[in-house]
């Protein structure tokens, strides 16, 4: 079992990672958290529970842990206060107290909601993350960001609440549908672009094996990404500076998601287009050379297809100015100087942004 530390000011914990690790989750929790009869409440959703509930249940039972399951509605629409409030009422009904530990067992939606519930239930109880989507394994489960959506915007309510540990079994991604799996891979590609040329090369040289989800290859992709996210979060828990590099491709990605009312792209797909656009911006402002941009573009398209880009580039460019990562009215663009290294640039003109969006529209039409 790989053990990857996350060391933040508020909490030190480990990410445990191995193919097949779900079967040992119970034993791992018992030994690592030194449990002595504390109650666990597994927060999950129907689909996830249908695929993997029995395996988790067996592992918790073998370790003789005391646990309950609490299934909540899944999906971005259900990621709201009401779902959290209802789950909190169910915790009360289960006699959950301050020693109870939540186990978030699902994708990023479940992880964010259960993490938030743990952050506020009785002013804060412990949570363990067991992510089941590729996106949640490489990104959402690590770093302690938790929250829910408001009608007026995504993730506007939330809290930092670091987990006690994160247990990652890359084999859980086997039951994801193809689009969800590829959407997660785009975040893996992002990790390669921002800090890891050898991960980028692996993605370039083995697309068939990775897309076929050969366990050894999926595990390598997940491990490399987890090391990057854990390392960055350890240096910058609250996203004051360094953590921003994780937003590579996200400025235009978020604009595409918002412009299409979050119904057209999966997050990773929007980020995929955003990364191609960012690579183009990088060459236009002279931060990166054309060769780098081309490698980024080719790699992303190899893991496509992607849903088409809507056709009003000025309108989408406008949305980038209202991105919530804007600071003092300035959009901070993360741009790759070469594979594995990025720079922050706040001087990108409206024209350059519009051109980059026109660029991805052209690629989209040719796809
Ligand atoms: N906290 C963070 O740092 C952070 C980072 C990135 C994203 N997020 C959040 O994560 C959410 C997106 O997460 P996501 O992409 O995991 O989507 P998701 O949680 O909506 O899961 C996608 C779908 O896959 C299903 N599913 C989950 N695991 C499965 C499995 N093993 N097999 C089959 N189906 C499975 C789910 O039921 C769901 O229908 C967003 O709400 C986003 O805001 C949070
Ligand atoms: Zn993302």
PDB file of N, CA and C in Angstrom, residues 291-331:
ATOM      1  N   UNK A 291       5.606  24.317 -30.044  1.00  0.00           N
ATOM      2  CA  UNK A 291       5.768  22.871 -29.832  1.00  0.00           C
ATOM      3  C   UNK A 291       5.046  22.396 -28.579  1.00  0.00           C
ATOM      4  N   UNK A 292       5.146  23.175 -27.514  1.00  0.00           N
ATOM      5  CA  UNK A 292       4.478  22.820 -26.261  1.00  0.00           C
ATOM      6  C   UNK A 292       2.965  22.841 -26.447  1.00  0.00           C
ATOM      7  N   UNK A 293       2.478  23.896 -27.057  1.00  0.00           N
ATOM      8  CA  UNK A 293       1.037  24.011 -27.284  1.00  0.00           C
ATOM      9  C   UNK A 293       0.519  22.843 -28.122  1.00  0.00           C
ATOM     10  N   UNK A 294       1.316  22.465 -29.101  1.00  0.00           N
ATOM     11  CA  UNK A 294       0.912  21.368 -29.981  1.00  0.00           C
ATOM     12  C   UNK A 294       0.840  20.035 -29.231  1.00  0.00           C
ATOM     13  N   UNK A 295       1.829  19.791 -28.378  1.00  0.00           N
ATOM     14  CA  UNK A 295       1.812  18.542 -27.595  1.00  0.00           C
ATOM     15  C   UNK A 295       0.588  18.496 -26.690  1.00  0.00           C
ATOM     16  N   UNK A 296       0.272  19.629 -26.066  1.00  0.00           N
ATOM     17  CA  UNK A 296      -0.892  19.681 -25.176  1.00  0.00           C
ATOM     18  C   UNK A 296      -2.164  19.389 -25.967  1.00  0.00           C
ATOM     19  N   UNK A 297      -2.287  20.078 -27.094  1.00  0.00           N
ATOM     20  CA  UNK A 297      -3.479  19.914 -27.945  1.00  0.00           C
ATOM     21  C   UNK A 297      -3.614  18.459 -28.414  1.00  0.00           C
ATOM     22  N   UNK A 298      -2.529  17.889 -28.936  1.00  0.00           N
ATOM     23  CA  UNK A 298      -2.590  16.514 -29.448  1.00  0.00           C
ATOM     24  C   UNK A 298      -2.946  15.513 -28.362  1.00  0.00           C
ATOM     25  N   UNK A 299      -2.350  15.695 -27.203  1.00  0.00           N
ATOM     26  CA  UNK A 299      -2.612  14.734 -26.128  1.00  0.00           C
ATOM     27  C   UNK A 299      -4.085  14.787 -25.716  1.00  0.00           C
ATOM     28  N   UNK A 300      -4.603  15.984 -25.537  1.00  0.00           N
ATOM     29  CA  UNK A 300      -6.004  16.114 -25.103  1.00  0.00           C
ATOM     30  C   UNK A 300      -6.947  15.521 -26.149  1.00  0.00           C
ATOM     31  N   UNK A 301      -6.679  15.809 -27.412  1.00  0.00           N
ATOM     32  CA  UNK A 301      -7.590  15.299 -28.445  1.00  0.00           C
ATOM     33  C   UNK A 301      -7.498  13.775 -28.561  1.00  0.00           C
ATOM     34  N   UNK A 302      -6.344  13.214 -28.192  1.00  0.00           N
ATOM     35  CA  UNK A 302      -6.194  11.752 -28.204  1.00  0.00           C
ATOM     36  C   UNK A 302      -7.138  11.098 -27.184  1.00  0.00           C
ATOM     37  N   UNK A 303      -7.463  11.832 -26.124  1.00  0.00           N
ATOM     38  CA  UNK A 303      -8.356  11.296 -25.082  1.00  0.00           C
ATOM     39  C   UNK A 303      -9.794  11.788 -25.261  1.00  0.00           C
ATOM     40  N   UNK A 304     -10.085  12.350 -26.436  1.00  0.00           N
ATOM     41  CA  UNK A 304     -11.431  12.812 -26.756  1.00  0.00           C
ATOM     42  C   UNK A 304     -12.307  11.651 -27.136  1.00  0.00           C
ATOM     43  N   UNK A 305     -13.460  11.894 -27.772  1.00  0.00           N
ATOM     44  CA  UNK A 305     -13.968  13.184 -28.260  1.00  0.00           C
ATOM     45  C   UNK A 305     -14.514  14.065 -27.131  1.00  0.00           C
ATOM     46  N   UNK A 306     -14.627  15.365 -27.445  1.00  0.00           N
ATOM     47  CA  UNK A 306     -15.175  16.326 -26.501  1.00  0.00           C
ATOM     48  C   UNK A 306     -16.454  16.924 -27.062  1.00  0.00           C
ATOM     49  N   UNK A 307     -17.404  17.282 -26.206  1.00  0.00           N
ATOM     50  CA  UNK A 307     -18.616  17.942 -26.703  1.00  0.00           C
ATOM     51  C   UNK A 307     -18.244  19.266 -27.381  1.00  0.00           C
ATOM     52  N   UNK A 308     -19.016  19.679 -28.388  1.00  0.00           N
ATOM     53  CA  UNK A 308     -18.663  20.887 -29.138  1.00  0.00           C
ATOM     54  C   UNK A 308     -18.659  22.176 -28.309  1.00  0.00           C
ATOM     55  N   UNK A 309     -17.792  23.098 -28.713  1.00  0.00           N
ATOM     56  CA  UNK A 309     -17.692  24.407 -28.061  1.00  0.00           C
ATOM     57  C   UNK A 309     -18.778  25.314 -28.647  1.00  0.00           C
ATOM     58  N   UNK A 310     -19.561  25.997 -27.800  1.00  0.00           N
ATOM     59  CA  UNK A 310     -20.581  26.918 -28.305  1.00  0.00           C
ATOM     60  C   UNK A 310     -19.945  28.037 -29.129  1.00  0.00           C
ATOM     61  N   UNK A 311     -20.742  28.698 -29.999  1.00  0.00           N
ATOM     62  CA  UNK A 311     -20.063  29.502 -31.009  1.00  0.00           C
ATOM     63  C   UNK A 311     -19.872  30.998 -30.779  1.00  0.00           C
ATOM     64  N   UNK A 312     -20.212  31.567 -29.648  1.00  0.00           N
ATOM     65  CA  UNK A 312     -19.965  32.998 -29.481  1.00  0.00           C
ATOM     66  C   UNK A 312     -18.721  33.240 -28.610  1.00  0.00           C
ATOM     67  N   UNK A 313     -17.581  33.466 -29.294  1.00  0.00           N
ATOM     68  CA  UNK A 313     -16.333  33.533 -28.509  1.00  0.00           C
ATOM     69  C   UNK A 313     -16.260  34.769 -27.614  1.00  0.00           C
ATOM     70  N   UNK A 314     -16.797  35.903 -28.067  1.00  0.00           N
ATOM     71  CA  UNK A 314     -16.730  37.113 -27.240  1.00  0.00           C
ATOM     72  C   UNK A 314     -17.558  36.930 -25.962  1.00  0.00           C
ATOM     73  N   UNK A 315     -18.706  36.264 -26.093  1.00  0.00           N
ATOM     74  CA  UNK A 315     -19.560  36.046 -24.923  1.00  0.00           C
ATOM     75  C   UNK A 315     -18.847  35.143 -23.898  1.00  0.00           C
ATOM     76  N   UNK A 316     -18.221  34.091 -24.385  1.00  0.00           N
ATOM     77  CA  UNK A 316     -17.514  33.186 -23.474  1.00  0.00           C
ATOM     78  C   UNK A 316     -16.316  33.903 -22.848  1.00  0.00           C
ATOM     79  N   UNK A 317     -15.612  34.685 -23.656  1.00  0.00           N
ATOM     80  CA  UNK A 317     -14.458  35.443 -23.134  1.00  0.00           C
ATOM     81  C   UNK A 317     -14.909  36.374 -22.016  1.00  0.00           C
ATOM     82  N   UNK A 318     -16.065  36.983 -22.193  1.00  0.00           N
ATOM     83  CA  UNK A 318     -16.609  37.892 -21.179  1.00  0.00           C
ATOM     84  C   UNK A 318     -16.798  37.174 -19.836  1.00  0.00           C
ATOM     85  N   UNK A 319     -17.262  35.924 -19.906  1.00  0.00           N
ATOM     86  CA  UNK A 319     -17.523  35.160 -18.675  1.00  0.00           C
ATOM     87  C   UNK A 319     -16.240  34.941 -17.863  1.00  0.00           C
ATOM     88  N   UNK A 320     -15.087  34.880 -18.551  1.00  0.00           N
ATOM     89  CA  UNK A 320     -13.838  34.634 -17.808  1.00  0.00           C
ATOM     90  C   UNK A 320     -13.554  35.769 -16.823  1.00  0.00           C
ATOM     91  N   UNK A 321     -14.124  36.926 -17.055  1.00  0.00           N
ATOM     92  CA  UNK A 321     -13.889  38.047 -16.146  1.00  0.00           C
ATOM     93  C   UNK A 321     -14.719  37.946 -14.868  1.00  0.00           C
ATOM     94  N   UNK A 322     -15.738  37.100 -14.891  1.00  0.00           N
ATOM     95  CA  UNK A 322     -16.524  36.940 -13.665  1.00  0.00           C
ATOM     96  C   UNK A 322     -16.190  35.636 -12.938  1.00  0.00           C
ATOM     97  N   UNK A 323     -15.105  34.963 -13.374  1.00  0.00           N
ATOM     98  CA  UNK A 323     -14.658  33.744 -12.698  1.00  0.00           C
ATOM     99  C   UNK A 323     -14.407  34.040 -11.226  1.00  0.00           C
ATOM    100  N   UNK A 324     -14.808  33.088 -10.342  1.00  0.00           N
ATOM    101  CA  UNK A 324     -14.674  33.394  -8.909  1.00  0.00           C
ATOM    102  C   UNK A 324     -13.217  33.392  -8.442  1.00  0.00           C
ATOM    103  N   UNK A 325     -12.320  32.889  -9.263  1.00  0.00           N
ATOM    104  CA  UNK A 325     -10.897  32.919  -8.900  1.00  0.00           C
ATOM    105  C   UNK A 325     -10.265  34.270  -9.226  1.00  0.00           C
ATOM    106  N   UNK A 326     -11.086  35.200  -9.738  1.00  0.00           N
ATOM    107  CA  UNK A 326     -10.611  36.545 -10.021  1.00  0.00           C
ATOM    108  C   UNK A 326     -10.219  37.232  -8.709  1.00  0.00           C
ATOM    109  N   UNK A 327      -9.097  37.923  -8.706  1.00  0.00           N
ATOM    110  CA  UNK A 327      -8.668  38.626  -7.493  1.00  0.00           C
ATOM    111  C   UNK A 327      -8.506  40.101  -7.836  1.00  0.00           C
ATOM    112  N   UNK A 328      -9.175  40.977  -7.082  1.00  0.00           N
ATOM    113  CA  UNK A 328      -9.152  42.418  -7.360  1.00  0.00           C
ATOM    114  C   UNK A 328      -9.484  42.711  -8.824  1.00  0.00           C
ATOM    115  N   UNK A 329     -10.430  41.997  -9.355  1.00  0.00           N
ATOM    116  CA  UNK A 329     -10.840  42.249 -10.730  1.00  0.00           C
ATOM    117  C   UNK A 329      -9.866  41.721 -11.781  1.00  0.00           C
ATOM    118  N   UNK A 330      -8.787  41.082 -11.332  1.00  0.00           N
ATOM    119  CA  UNK A 330      -7.803  40.559 -12.296  1.00  0.00           C
ATOM    120  C   UNK A 330      -7.947  39.056 -12.433  1.00  0.00           C
ATOM    121  N   UNK A 331      -7.975  38.575 -13.664  1.00  0.00           N
ATOM    122  CA  UNK A 331      -7.975  37.137 -13.869  1.00  0.00           C
ATOM    123  C   UNK A 331      -6.520  36.677 -13.902  1.00  0.00           C
TER     124      UNK A 331
END
